[in-house]
Short mmCIF file of N, CA and C in Angstrom, two decimals:
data_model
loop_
_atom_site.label_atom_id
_atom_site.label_comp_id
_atom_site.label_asym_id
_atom_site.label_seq_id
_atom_site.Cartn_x
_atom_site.Cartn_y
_atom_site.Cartn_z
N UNK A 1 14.98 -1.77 2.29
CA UNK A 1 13.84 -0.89 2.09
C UNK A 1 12.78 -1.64 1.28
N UNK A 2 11.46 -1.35 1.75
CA UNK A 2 10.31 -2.17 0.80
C UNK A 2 9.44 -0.89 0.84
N UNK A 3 8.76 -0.97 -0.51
CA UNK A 3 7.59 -0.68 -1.14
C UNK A 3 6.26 -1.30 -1.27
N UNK A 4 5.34 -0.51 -1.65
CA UNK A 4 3.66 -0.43 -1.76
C UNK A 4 3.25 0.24 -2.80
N UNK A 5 3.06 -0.40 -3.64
CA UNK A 5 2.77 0.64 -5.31
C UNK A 5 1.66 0.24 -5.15
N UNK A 6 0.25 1.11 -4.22
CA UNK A 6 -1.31 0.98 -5.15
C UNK A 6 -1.87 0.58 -6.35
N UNK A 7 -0.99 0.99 -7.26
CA UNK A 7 -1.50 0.74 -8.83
C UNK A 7 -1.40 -0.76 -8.84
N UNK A 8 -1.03 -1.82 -7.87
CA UNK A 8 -0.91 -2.62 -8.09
C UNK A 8 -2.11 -3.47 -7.68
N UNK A 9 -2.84 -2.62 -6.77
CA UNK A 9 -4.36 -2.85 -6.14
C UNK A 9 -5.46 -2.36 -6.99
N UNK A 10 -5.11 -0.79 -6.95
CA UNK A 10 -6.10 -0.12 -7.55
C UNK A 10 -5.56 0.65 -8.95
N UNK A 11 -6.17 -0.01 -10.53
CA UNK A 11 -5.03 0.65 -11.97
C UNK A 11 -5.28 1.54 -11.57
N UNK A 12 -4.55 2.14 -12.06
CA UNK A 12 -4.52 3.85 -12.50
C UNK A 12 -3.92 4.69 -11.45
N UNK A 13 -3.30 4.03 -9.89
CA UNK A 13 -3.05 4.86 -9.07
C UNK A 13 -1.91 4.84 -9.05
N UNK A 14 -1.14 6.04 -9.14
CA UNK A 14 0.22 6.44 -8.81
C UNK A 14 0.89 6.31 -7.71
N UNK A 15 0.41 6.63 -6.32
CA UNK A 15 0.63 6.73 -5.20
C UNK A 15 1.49 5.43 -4.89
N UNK A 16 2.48 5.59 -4.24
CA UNK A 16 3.10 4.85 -3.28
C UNK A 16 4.14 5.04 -2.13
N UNK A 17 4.66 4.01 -1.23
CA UNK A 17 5.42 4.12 0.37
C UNK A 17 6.17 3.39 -0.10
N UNK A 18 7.58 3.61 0.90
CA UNK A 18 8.36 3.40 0.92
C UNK A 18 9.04 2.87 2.47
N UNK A 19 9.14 1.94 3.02
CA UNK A 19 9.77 2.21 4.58
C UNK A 19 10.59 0.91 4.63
N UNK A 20 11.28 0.58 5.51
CA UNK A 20 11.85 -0.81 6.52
C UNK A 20 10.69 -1.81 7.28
N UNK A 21 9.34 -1.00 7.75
CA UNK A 21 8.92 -1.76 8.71
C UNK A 21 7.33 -1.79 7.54
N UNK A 22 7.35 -3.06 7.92
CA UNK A 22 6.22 -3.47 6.62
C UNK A 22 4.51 -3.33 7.48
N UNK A 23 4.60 -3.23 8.66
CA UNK A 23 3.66 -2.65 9.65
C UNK A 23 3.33 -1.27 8.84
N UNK A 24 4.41 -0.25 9.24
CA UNK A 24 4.24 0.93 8.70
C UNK A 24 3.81 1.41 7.21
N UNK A 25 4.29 0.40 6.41
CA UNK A 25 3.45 0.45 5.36
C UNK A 25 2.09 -0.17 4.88
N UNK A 26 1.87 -0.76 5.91
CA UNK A 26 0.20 -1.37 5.26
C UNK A 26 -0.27 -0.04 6.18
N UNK A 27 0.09 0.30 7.32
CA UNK A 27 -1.12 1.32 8.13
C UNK A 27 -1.06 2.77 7.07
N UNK A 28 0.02 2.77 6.59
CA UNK A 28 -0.06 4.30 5.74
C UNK A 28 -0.42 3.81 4.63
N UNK A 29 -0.58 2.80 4.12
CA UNK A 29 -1.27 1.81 2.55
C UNK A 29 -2.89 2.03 2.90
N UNK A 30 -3.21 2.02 4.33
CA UNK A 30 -4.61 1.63 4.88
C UNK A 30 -4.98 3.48 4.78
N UNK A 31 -4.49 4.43 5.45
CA UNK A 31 -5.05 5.45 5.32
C UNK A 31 -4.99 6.23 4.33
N UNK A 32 -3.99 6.07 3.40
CA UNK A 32 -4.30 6.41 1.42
C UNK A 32 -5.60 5.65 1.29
N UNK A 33 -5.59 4.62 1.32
CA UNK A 33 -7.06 4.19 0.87
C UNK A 33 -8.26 4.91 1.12
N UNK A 34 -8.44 5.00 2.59
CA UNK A 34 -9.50 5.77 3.14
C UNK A 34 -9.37 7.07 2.74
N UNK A 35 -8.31 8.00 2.31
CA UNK A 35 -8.17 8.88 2.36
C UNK A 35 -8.55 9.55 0.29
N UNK A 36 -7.91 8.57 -0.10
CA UNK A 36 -8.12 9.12 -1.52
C UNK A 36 -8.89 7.97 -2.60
N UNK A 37 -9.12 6.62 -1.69
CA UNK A 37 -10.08 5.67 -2.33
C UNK A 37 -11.58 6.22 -1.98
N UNK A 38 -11.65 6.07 -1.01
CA UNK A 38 -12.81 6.22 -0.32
C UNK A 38 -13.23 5.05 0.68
N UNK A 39 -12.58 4.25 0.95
CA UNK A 39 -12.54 3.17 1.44
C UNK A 39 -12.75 3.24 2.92
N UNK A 40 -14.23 2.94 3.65
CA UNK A 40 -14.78 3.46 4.86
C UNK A 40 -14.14 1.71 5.13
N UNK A 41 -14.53 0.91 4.86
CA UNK A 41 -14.13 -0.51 5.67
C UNK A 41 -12.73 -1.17 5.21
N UNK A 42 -11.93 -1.40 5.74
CA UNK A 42 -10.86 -2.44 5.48
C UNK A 42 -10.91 -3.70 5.89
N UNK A 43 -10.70 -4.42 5.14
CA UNK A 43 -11.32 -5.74 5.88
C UNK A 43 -9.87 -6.86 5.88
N UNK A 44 -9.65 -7.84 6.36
CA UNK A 44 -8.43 -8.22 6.61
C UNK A 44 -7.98 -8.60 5.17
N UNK A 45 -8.51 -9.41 4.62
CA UNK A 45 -8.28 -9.64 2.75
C UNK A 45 -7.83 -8.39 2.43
N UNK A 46 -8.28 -7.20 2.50
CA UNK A 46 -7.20 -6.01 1.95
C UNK A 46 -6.10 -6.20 2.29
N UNK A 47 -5.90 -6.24 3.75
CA UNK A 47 -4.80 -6.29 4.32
C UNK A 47 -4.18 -7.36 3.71
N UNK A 48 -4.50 -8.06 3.91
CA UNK A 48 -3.27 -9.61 3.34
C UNK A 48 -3.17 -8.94 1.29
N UNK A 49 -3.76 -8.28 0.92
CA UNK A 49 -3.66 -7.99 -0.44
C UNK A 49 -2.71 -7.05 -0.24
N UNK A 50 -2.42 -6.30 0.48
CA UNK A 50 -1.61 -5.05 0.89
C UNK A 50 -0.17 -5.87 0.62
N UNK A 51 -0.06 -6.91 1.74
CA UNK A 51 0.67 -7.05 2.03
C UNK A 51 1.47 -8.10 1.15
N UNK A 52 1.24 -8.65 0.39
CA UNK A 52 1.40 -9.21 -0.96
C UNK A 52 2.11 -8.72 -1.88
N UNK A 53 1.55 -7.39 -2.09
CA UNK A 53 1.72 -6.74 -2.64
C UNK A 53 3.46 -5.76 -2.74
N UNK A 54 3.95 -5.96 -1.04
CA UNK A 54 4.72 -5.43 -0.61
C UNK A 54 6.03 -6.44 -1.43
N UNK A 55 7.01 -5.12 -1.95
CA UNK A 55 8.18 -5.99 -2.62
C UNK A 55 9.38 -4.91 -1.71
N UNK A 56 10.62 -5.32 -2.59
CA UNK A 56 11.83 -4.62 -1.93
C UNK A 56 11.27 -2.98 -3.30
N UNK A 57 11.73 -2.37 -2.64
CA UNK A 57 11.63 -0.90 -3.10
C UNK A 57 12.01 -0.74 -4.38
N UNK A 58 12.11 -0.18 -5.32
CA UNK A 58 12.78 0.39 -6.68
C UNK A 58 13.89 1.55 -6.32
N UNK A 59 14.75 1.23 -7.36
CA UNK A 59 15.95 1.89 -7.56
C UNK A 59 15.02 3.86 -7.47
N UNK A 60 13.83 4.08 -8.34
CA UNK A 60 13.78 5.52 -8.37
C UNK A 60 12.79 5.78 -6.90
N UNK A 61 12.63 5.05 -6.31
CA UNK A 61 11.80 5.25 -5.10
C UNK A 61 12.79 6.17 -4.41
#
């Protein structure tokens, strides 16, 4: 299992995913953004920041 902790992009944000397929977590990483960033453009550097970002999950996940 791998994780996506935002706060690790953006301080202060709580939000994070949890899945197997690391696809599935940058596209649901991509529409939190748009959705509660405000983030109208994604540009591939997010993406590769996304995905960086991605570790194996936490024990309280």
């Amino acid at each position: 299992m791998k994780e996506f902790q935002c706060g690790t992009l953006v301080p202060g944000c709580e939000w994070h995913v949890t899945g197997d397929d690391e696809a599935e977590i940058v596209h649901r990483a991509v529409e939190h953004l748009r959705n509660v960033h405000g983030e109208t453009i994604i540009r591939e550097t997010m993406v590769d920041n996304i995905k960086k970002r991605i570790g194996p999950a936490s024990e309280a996940a």
